[in-house]
Short mmCIF file of C-alpha atoms in Angstrom, two decimals:
data_model
loop_
_atom_site.label_atom_id
_atom_site.label_comp_id
_atom_site.label_asym_id
_atom_site.label_seq_id
_atom_site.Cartn_x
_atom_site.Cartn_y
_atom_site.Cartn_z
CA MET A 1 116.53 114.17 108.62
CA SER A 2 118.14 117.58 107.56
CA ASN A 3 120.40 116.34 105.34
CA TRP A 4 117.68 116.76 102.49
CA TYR A 5 115.09 118.98 103.84
CA SER A 6 118.74 121.46 103.30
CA GLU A 7 119.38 120.34 100.02
CA SER A 8 115.39 120.70 98.92
CA SER A 9 114.59 123.61 96.61
CA PRO A 10 112.10 126.73 97.63
CA LEU A 11 109.06 124.45 95.41
CA GLU A 12 109.55 121.89 97.55
CA ARG A 13 110.19 123.22 100.87
CA ARG A 14 107.07 124.87 100.34
CA THR A 15 104.76 122.14 98.59
CA PHE A 16 106.51 120.49 102.30
CA TRP A 17 105.06 122.73 104.56
CA ALA A 18 101.04 122.45 102.72
CA SER A 19 101.24 119.22 102.39
CA PHE A 20 101.80 118.75 106.87
CA GLY A 21 99.72 121.91 107.45
CA GLY A 22 97.28 119.85 105.38
CA TRP A 23 97.66 116.49 106.72
CA ALA A 24 98.08 117.35 110.69
CA LEU A 25 94.59 119.50 110.25
CA ASP A 26 93.14 116.36 108.91
CA ALA A 27 94.59 114.76 111.69
CA LEU A 28 92.74 117.52 114.56
CA ASP A 29 89.48 117.27 113.39
CA VAL A 30 89.35 113.62 112.61
CA GLN A 31 91.12 112.91 116.28
CA MET A 32 88.20 114.67 118.16
CA PHE A 33 85.83 112.05 117.36
CA GLY A 34 87.41 108.82 118.84
CA LEU A 35 87.80 111.48 121.76
CA ALA A 36 84.74 113.21 122.15
CA ILE A 37 82.75 109.52 121.98
CA PRO A 38 81.71 109.10 125.12
CA ALA A 39 80.22 112.06 125.51
CA LEU A 40 78.51 111.83 121.85
CA ILE A 41 77.84 107.85 123.53
CA ALA A 42 75.92 110.52 126.64
CA ALA A 43 74.78 112.88 124.63
CA PHE A 44 72.88 110.96 121.75
CA GLY A 45 71.65 107.73 123.93
CA ILE A 46 73.37 105.56 121.51
CA SER A 47 75.33 102.23 122.25
CA LYS A 48 78.89 101.48 121.94
CA ALA A 49 78.47 99.70 117.95
CA ASP A 50 76.66 103.28 117.16
CA ALA A 51 79.01 105.40 117.48
CA GLY A 52 81.36 102.78 116.14
CA LEU A 53 79.24 102.91 112.91
CA LEU A 54 79.33 107.09 112.91
CA GLY A 55 83.88 106.07 112.95
CA SER A 56 83.16 102.91 110.03
CA VAL A 57 81.01 105.28 107.93
CA THR A 58 83.98 108.10 108.39
CA LEU A 59 86.56 105.82 106.87
CA PHE A 60 83.65 104.62 104.07
CA PHE A 61 83.16 107.14 102.30
CA GLY A 62 86.93 108.62 103.12
CA ALA A 63 87.48 105.94 101.09
CA PHE A 64 85.52 107.14 98.33
CA GLY A 65 86.68 110.57 98.93
CA GLY A 66 90.49 109.22 98.18
CA TRP A 67 90.15 107.58 95.09
CA LEU A 68 88.56 110.64 94.16
CA GLY A 69 90.24 112.95 94.50
CA GLY A 70 93.78 111.54 93.46
CA ALA A 71 91.51 111.27 90.05
CA LEU A 72 91.14 115.09 89.90
CA GLY A 73 94.55 115.89 90.95
CA ASP A 74 95.47 113.77 87.89
CA ARG A 75 92.76 115.37 85.36
CA PHE A 76 92.81 119.04 87.63
CA GLY A 77 95.81 119.28 89.22
CA ARG A 78 96.96 118.62 92.27
CA VAL A 79 96.84 122.52 94.40
CA LYS A 80 93.23 122.61 93.50
CA ALA A 81 92.52 119.42 94.53
CA LEU A 82 94.53 120.34 98.23
CA GLN A 83 92.05 123.28 98.05
CA ILE A 84 88.21 121.62 97.12
CA THR A 85 89.38 119.14 100.09
CA VAL A 86 90.47 121.21 103.03
CA ALA A 87 87.43 123.19 102.46
CA THR A 88 85.57 119.95 102.03
CA PHE A 89 86.40 118.11 105.54
CA ALA A 90 86.73 121.50 108.04
CA LEU A 91 82.94 122.77 107.03
CA ALA A 92 82.15 119.18 107.48
CA THR A 93 83.84 119.04 110.70
CA PHE A 94 82.11 122.35 111.53
CA ALA A 95 78.92 121.48 111.06
CA CYS A 96 79.27 118.47 113.60
CA ALA A 97 78.72 121.16 116.86
CA PHE A 98 75.47 121.71 115.22
CA ALA A 99 73.94 117.46 115.22
CA MET A 100 71.04 117.16 116.40
CA THR A 101 70.02 113.80 115.94
CA TYR A 102 72.00 110.59 115.62
CA ASN A 103 71.16 110.52 112.09
CA GLN A 104 72.55 114.54 111.25
CA LEU A 105 75.97 113.89 112.35
CA LEU A 106 76.32 110.15 111.12
CA ILE A 107 75.31 112.06 107.59
CA LEU A 108 77.93 114.86 107.96
CA LYS A 109 80.66 112.20 110.05
CA ALA A 110 80.37 110.61 106.44
CA ILE A 111 80.73 113.97 103.98
CA GLN A 112 83.86 114.92 106.44
CA GLY A 113 85.51 110.89 105.35
CA LEU A 114 84.88 112.20 101.49
CA GLY A 115 87.46 115.51 102.03
CA PHE A 116 89.83 114.05 104.61
CA GLY A 117 90.60 111.03 102.28
CA ALA A 118 90.31 113.31 99.49
CA GLU A 119 93.24 115.98 100.84
CA TRP A 120 95.80 112.98 101.22
CA ALA A 121 95.67 111.18 98.45
CA CYS A 122 96.46 114.94 96.61
CA GLY A 123 98.61 115.88 99.00
CA ALA A 124 101.19 112.74 99.03
CA VAL A 125 100.79 112.68 95.23
CA LEU A 126 101.83 116.24 94.50
CA MET A 127 104.39 115.68 97.32
CA ALA A 128 106.07 111.83 95.95
CA GLU A 129 106.61 114.17 92.42
CA ILE A 130 108.42 116.95 93.62
CA ILE A 131 110.91 115.17 95.49
CA ARG A 132 113.94 113.16 94.10
CA PRO A 133 114.44 109.47 94.80
CA GLU A 134 116.30 109.17 97.38
CA HIS A 135 115.24 111.35 99.80
CA ARG A 136 111.38 110.45 99.20
CA GLY A 137 111.19 108.12 101.18
CA LYS A 138 112.70 110.61 104.32
CA ALA A 139 110.02 113.47 102.78
CA LEU A 140 106.80 111.63 102.69
CA GLY A 141 107.97 109.57 106.54
CA SER A 142 108.02 113.39 108.32
CA VAL A 143 104.62 114.66 106.00
CA GLN A 144 102.67 111.69 107.82
CA SER A 145 104.51 112.69 111.29
CA ALA A 146 102.53 115.66 110.84
CA TRP A 147 99.36 113.19 111.99
CA ALA A 148 100.85 112.79 115.19
CA VAL A 149 101.12 117.18 115.48
CA GLY A 150 96.89 116.82 114.53
CA TRP A 151 95.81 114.11 116.77
CA GLY A 152 98.35 116.39 120.04
CA ALA A 153 96.24 119.10 119.25
CA ALA A 154 92.92 117.36 119.30
CA VAL A 155 93.18 115.61 122.66
CA LEU A 156 94.71 119.14 124.38
CA LEU A 157 91.68 120.63 123.18
CA SER A 158 90.26 118.03 124.44
CA ALA A 159 91.22 117.73 128.05
CA LEU A 160 90.88 121.80 128.32
CA VAL A 161 87.37 122.19 126.67
CA PHE A 162 85.77 118.97 129.31
CA THR A 163 87.55 120.08 131.42
CA TYR A 164 86.66 123.48 132.05
CA ALA A 165 82.82 122.82 129.90
CA PRO A 166 79.31 120.58 130.56
CA ALA A 167 79.72 117.54 128.80
CA ASP A 168 76.98 117.90 127.15
CA ILE A 169 78.27 121.57 125.75
CA ALA A 170 82.14 120.43 125.52
CA TRP A 171 81.88 118.05 122.71
CA ARG A 172 80.67 120.16 120.34
CA LEU A 173 82.72 123.27 121.34
CA LEU A 174 85.29 121.17 120.37
CA PHE A 175 84.09 119.87 117.12
CA ALA A 176 83.52 123.72 116.31
CA LEU A 177 86.97 124.54 116.56
CA GLY A 178 87.75 122.25 114.02
CA LEU A 179 87.32 125.21 111.89
CA LEU A 180 90.03 127.63 112.20
CA PRO A 181 92.81 126.54 111.84
CA ALA A 182 92.40 125.01 107.68
CA LEU A 183 91.21 128.88 107.24
CA LEU A 184 95.34 129.10 107.32
CA ILE A 185 96.21 126.53 105.57
CA ILE A 186 93.87 126.90 102.96
CA PHE A 187 95.24 130.73 102.77
CA ILE A 188 99.25 129.69 102.32
CA ARG A 189 98.05 127.05 99.36
CA ARG A 190 95.94 129.06 97.27
CA GLY A 191 99.87 131.16 96.56
CA LEU A 192 101.45 127.78 96.59
CA LYS A 193 102.61 127.08 92.55
CA GLU A 194 100.90 124.19 90.60
CA PRO A 195 103.80 122.76 89.50
CA PRO A 196 102.80 120.99 86.11
CA ARG A 197 103.12 117.17 85.31
CA ALA A 198 100.49 117.29 87.84
CA VAL A 199 97.75 118.31 85.30
CA ALA A 200 96.36 116.21 82.99
CA ALA A 201 97.83 117.11 79.44
CA ASP A 202 95.50 115.37 78.07
CA LYS A 203 91.83 115.94 77.38
CA THR A 204 91.46 112.25 78.53
CA PRO A 205 87.51 111.07 79.78
CA PHE A 206 87.24 111.55 83.88
CA PHE A 207 86.12 108.25 83.96
CA ALA A 208 88.76 106.60 82.06
CA THR A 209 90.93 108.25 84.91
CA LEU A 210 89.10 106.86 87.41
CA SER A 211 89.08 103.26 85.71
CA GLY A 212 92.52 103.87 85.33
CA ILE A 213 94.02 101.64 88.05
CA PHE A 214 92.35 98.85 86.38
CA HIS A 215 94.36 98.55 83.20
CA ARG A 216 96.23 94.92 83.36
CA ASP A 217 99.49 97.02 83.67
CA VAL A 218 99.30 98.19 86.25
CA LEU A 219 95.73 95.76 87.72
CA ARG A 220 98.35 93.61 89.86
CA SER A 221 99.32 96.56 92.01
CA THR A 222 96.30 97.81 92.51
CA LEU A 223 94.41 94.52 94.21
CA ILE A 224 97.11 94.16 96.13
CA GLY A 225 98.15 97.52 97.11
CA GLY A 226 94.59 97.22 98.78
CA LEU A 227 95.15 95.08 100.57
CA PHE A 228 97.72 96.47 102.58
CA GLY A 229 95.51 99.32 102.69
CA ILE A 230 93.10 97.03 104.33
CA GLY A 231 95.19 95.91 106.92
CA ALA A 232 96.86 99.19 107.58
CA HIS A 233 93.67 100.82 108.27
CA GLY A 234 91.93 98.26 109.96
CA GLY A 235 94.23 97.77 112.33
CA TYR A 236 95.25 101.60 112.98
CA ALA A 237 91.11 102.48 113.47
CA ALA A 238 91.36 99.18 115.24
CA LEU A 239 93.58 100.59 117.67
CA THR A 240 93.04 103.83 117.54
CA THR A 241 89.23 104.86 117.71
CA PHE A 242 88.59 103.04 121.07
CA LEU A 243 92.10 103.45 122.94
CA PRO A 244 90.92 106.64 124.71
CA THR A 245 87.67 105.42 126.07
CA TYR A 246 89.42 102.48 127.22
CA LEU A 247 91.90 104.23 129.20
CA ARG A 248 89.02 105.52 130.26
CA GLU A 249 86.16 103.16 131.28
CA VAL A 250 89.06 99.53 131.67
CA ARG A 251 91.92 101.63 133.19
CA HIS A 252 89.19 104.33 134.95
CA LEU A 253 91.38 107.24 133.78
CA SER A 254 90.61 111.05 133.99
CA VAL A 255 90.37 112.95 130.95
CA LEU A 256 93.30 114.39 131.77
CA GLY A 257 94.96 111.04 133.31
CA SER A 258 93.94 109.28 130.01
CA SER A 259 96.04 112.41 128.33
CA GLY A 260 98.66 112.05 129.88
CA TYR A 261 98.87 108.70 127.89
CA LEU A 262 97.90 109.50 124.86
CA ALA A 263 100.64 112.15 124.43
CA VAL A 264 103.06 109.48 125.01
CA ILE A 265 101.40 107.87 122.39
CA ILE A 266 101.62 110.50 120.31
CA VAL A 267 104.83 111.94 120.50
CA ALA A 268 106.08 108.27 119.60
CA PHE A 269 104.07 108.11 116.61
CA PHE A 270 105.99 111.75 115.39
CA CYS A 271 108.67 109.85 116.18
CA GLY A 272 108.37 107.12 114.16
CA CYS A 273 107.07 108.19 111.38
CA ILE A 274 110.42 109.96 111.01
CA ALA A 275 112.00 107.24 111.43
CA SER A 276 110.19 105.10 108.91
CA GLY A 277 111.24 107.02 106.36
CA ILE A 278 114.72 107.56 106.83
CA ILE A 279 114.49 103.26 107.53
CA SER A 280 112.43 102.98 104.46
CA ASP A 281 115.16 104.83 101.89
CA ARG A 282 118.34 102.86 103.29
CA ILE A 283 117.18 99.60 103.86
CA GLY A 284 113.69 98.90 100.91
CA ARG A 285 110.21 99.87 101.22
CA ARG A 286 108.99 96.57 101.75
CA ALA A 287 111.60 95.44 104.85
CA ASN A 288 110.74 98.45 106.41
CA VAL A 289 107.05 97.62 106.53
CA THR A 290 108.01 93.74 107.48
CA PHE A 291 109.93 95.00 110.05
CA PHE A 292 107.22 97.34 111.78
CA ALA A 293 104.91 95.11 111.17
CA SER A 294 105.47 92.75 113.14
CA ALA A 295 106.56 95.11 116.25
CA CYS A 296 103.63 95.82 115.79
CA ILE A 297 101.22 93.09 116.20
CA VAL A 298 103.85 92.31 119.50
CA THR A 299 103.61 95.56 120.91
CA VAL A 300 99.48 95.63 120.58
CA LEU A 301 99.83 91.89 122.40
CA ILE A 302 101.49 92.60 125.22
CA TYR A 303 99.42 96.09 125.56
CA ILE A 304 96.43 95.41 125.74
CA PHE A 305 96.33 91.43 126.98
CA ALA A 306 99.61 91.05 128.62
CA PRO A 307 99.57 92.40 133.69
CA LEU A 308 100.79 95.82 133.30
CA THR A 309 100.12 98.99 135.86
CA ASN A 310 99.74 102.14 134.64
CA GLY A 311 102.98 102.49 135.30
CA GLU A 312 103.83 100.06 132.54
CA MET A 313 100.91 100.97 130.13
CA LEU A 314 102.61 104.70 131.00
CA VAL A 315 105.47 103.12 129.34
CA LEU A 316 104.82 100.78 126.71
CA GLY A 317 102.99 103.77 124.91
CA PHE A 318 105.93 104.95 123.53
CA PRO A 319 106.88 101.43 121.14
CA LEU A 320 103.14 100.75 120.86
CA GLY A 321 103.15 104.82 119.23
CA PHE A 322 106.63 104.32 117.23
CA PHE A 323 105.75 100.86 115.53
CA SER A 324 102.03 101.98 114.75
CA ALA A 325 103.56 104.64 112.88
CA GLY A 326 105.95 103.04 110.93
CA ILE A 327 102.96 101.77 108.80
CA PRO A 328 101.25 104.27 107.78
CA ALA A 329 104.56 106.41 107.16
CA SER A 330 105.49 104.06 104.55
CA MET A 331 102.75 103.63 102.35
CA ALA A 332 102.83 107.12 100.33
CA ALA A 333 106.22 106.17 98.48
CA LEU A 334 105.37 103.13 97.80
CA PHE A 335 102.04 103.45 96.26
CA SER A 336 103.27 106.12 94.77
CA GLU A 337 105.98 104.56 92.93
CA LEU A 338 103.43 101.74 91.82
CA TYR A 339 102.06 104.52 88.94
CA PRO A 340 102.88 105.57 86.26
CA ALA A 341 102.06 109.61 85.36
CA GLY A 342 98.37 109.45 83.77
CA VAL A 343 96.91 107.09 87.45
CA ARG A 344 99.70 107.88 89.64
CA GLY A 345 97.26 110.06 92.00
CA THR A 346 94.34 107.65 91.15
CA GLY A 347 96.21 104.36 92.12
CA VAL A 348 97.29 106.54 95.04
CA GLY A 349 93.64 107.22 96.99
CA PHE A 350 92.63 104.44 95.93
CA CYS A 351 95.09 101.43 98.25
CA TYR A 352 95.48 104.66 100.15
CA ASN A 353 91.79 104.22 100.78
CA PHE A 354 90.04 101.62 99.44
CA GLY A 355 91.58 100.06 102.98
CA ARG A 356 89.08 102.51 104.28
CA ILE A 357 86.22 100.82 102.14
CA VAL A 358 86.90 96.75 104.23
CA SER A 359 87.72 98.36 107.30
CA ALA A 360 85.27 100.86 108.27
CA ALA A 361 83.63 97.92 110.22
CA PHE A 362 86.71 96.93 112.30
CA PRO A 363 85.75 100.48 114.75
CA PHE A 364 82.16 98.90 114.80
CA LEU A 365 83.30 95.09 115.03
CA VAL A 366 85.88 96.34 118.52
CA GLY A 367 81.96 97.91 119.30
CA TYR A 368 80.50 94.43 119.22
CA LEU A 369 82.59 92.27 120.45
CA SER A 370 83.20 94.27 123.59
CA ASP A 371 80.08 93.04 124.45
CA HIS A 372 81.25 89.61 124.17
CA ILE A 373 84.48 89.08 125.31
CA GLY A 374 85.43 93.52 126.97
CA LEU A 375 86.61 96.41 125.79
CA GLY A 376 90.25 95.97 125.89
CA PRO A 377 90.66 92.07 124.05
CA ALA A 378 88.16 93.37 121.11
CA ILE A 379 90.89 96.16 120.58
CA GLY A 380 93.72 94.06 120.78
CA VAL A 381 92.25 90.57 118.24
CA ASP A 382 90.97 93.29 115.60
CA ALA A 383 94.40 95.18 115.22
CA ALA A 384 96.74 92.11 115.22
CA PHE A 385 94.13 90.01 112.43
CA ALA A 386 94.52 93.64 110.27
CA TYR A 387 98.28 94.08 111.13
CA SER A 388 98.49 90.11 109.67
CA LEU A 389 97.40 91.50 106.41
CA VAL A 390 99.86 93.99 105.90
CA LEU A 391 102.62 91.13 106.21
CA ILE A 392 100.55 89.60 103.69
CA ALA A 393 100.54 91.92 101.35
CA VAL A 394 103.74 93.06 101.30
CA VAL A 395 105.59 89.55 101.01
CA LEU A 396 103.46 90.30 97.04
CA LEU A 397 105.34 93.94 96.21
CA PRO A 398 108.13 94.68 93.99
CA GLU A 399 110.99 96.77 95.73
CA THR A 400 110.39 100.04 94.55
CA ARG A 401 113.21 102.48 96.86
CA GLY A 402 114.58 104.66 94.54
CA LYS A 403 112.41 105.17 91.49
CA VAL A 404 112.91 107.57 89.42
CA PHE A 405 109.76 109.69 88.46
CA GLU A 406 109.33 110.58 84.49
CA GLN A 407 110.89 114.83 84.85
CA ALA A 408 111.47 114.46 87.77
CA ALA A 409 114.00 117.27 87.26
CA ALA A 410 111.66 120.21 85.99
CA THR A 411 109.33 120.23 88.79
CA ARG A 412 111.77 120.36 91.34
CA ALA A 413 111.98 123.79 89.26
#
């Protein structure tokens, strides 16, 4: 881990911390929703399916945001697009605090989705292009681990706010706090130099950039990458959207008690991202994903279906978080290596976020199925099915470890 960072140039390090910070803030703002679901259900008098629809809308619009954000980065530059997207999801999260109706909240969650989907696409490709090939998996796995940092911050803020404020006010305070750290990242990114290769060199129409990933030379990568995204995001969304609710309503844990269980999973998720990056650079992208996806299916089924005590669930939370991290941690490097420079941002944004279009149905399905088979089984069945799709996709994708991008040395200078 330390070797790649010590060998990095100043530009590589600045870009790493800018991307790390942006992704952590994405997680902070997005994970607040899952933690606030019980309060939202009470505040607006909605069902679990309605609450799941809020999460689904965010994922659905995140898909379009990722595709659009990647194309904006290809056409106008990664750093400019990053600043716009951070501002978008931060302001939308802040506005959620003032929603007076369910429909207002639904619209604001859609805008939030546009912003955070676009932010990941821009930051991931920027980092993939700058870091040297032998360290690409480790660097991007480390960036992905920022999700655990933001997730942990959201859990901490949630525990504090819901402990000391009435529930009908606490969720509004939680969303309002999502704006503050984003201002710091916007300020940091103002001083980040735009890498020369991140700026489009021609006058290609924007629509042509968007549609370039469907050219016959890269169409196969786009289709299989989209399937990969469906499985990865579907499994994660099915597991995490209702996990806080499962711990409180099914396992009967308090807000502070459930936060302890989530803390174990979050720490494990951070470790899993780092480990996945290291393993990916060592044994290859395909073998790495196969290992983590298979282990995740087994762990999720045990966690949900086995007759575990609360203490056993706490222990099993570590492998659950660890293995679930390995798949998203590998996606940025793998998808970046599938596309040429002219459509790399668009391709990465589409593959990573296309899965959100279909996976947007998973939180809704969990909420719907929970009324028939129970919340725990609904989470387990949906998550296991989604991760199985990842295994199918990875068999069909080529091995891309060590791919050298165009003018890589010039970009890192």
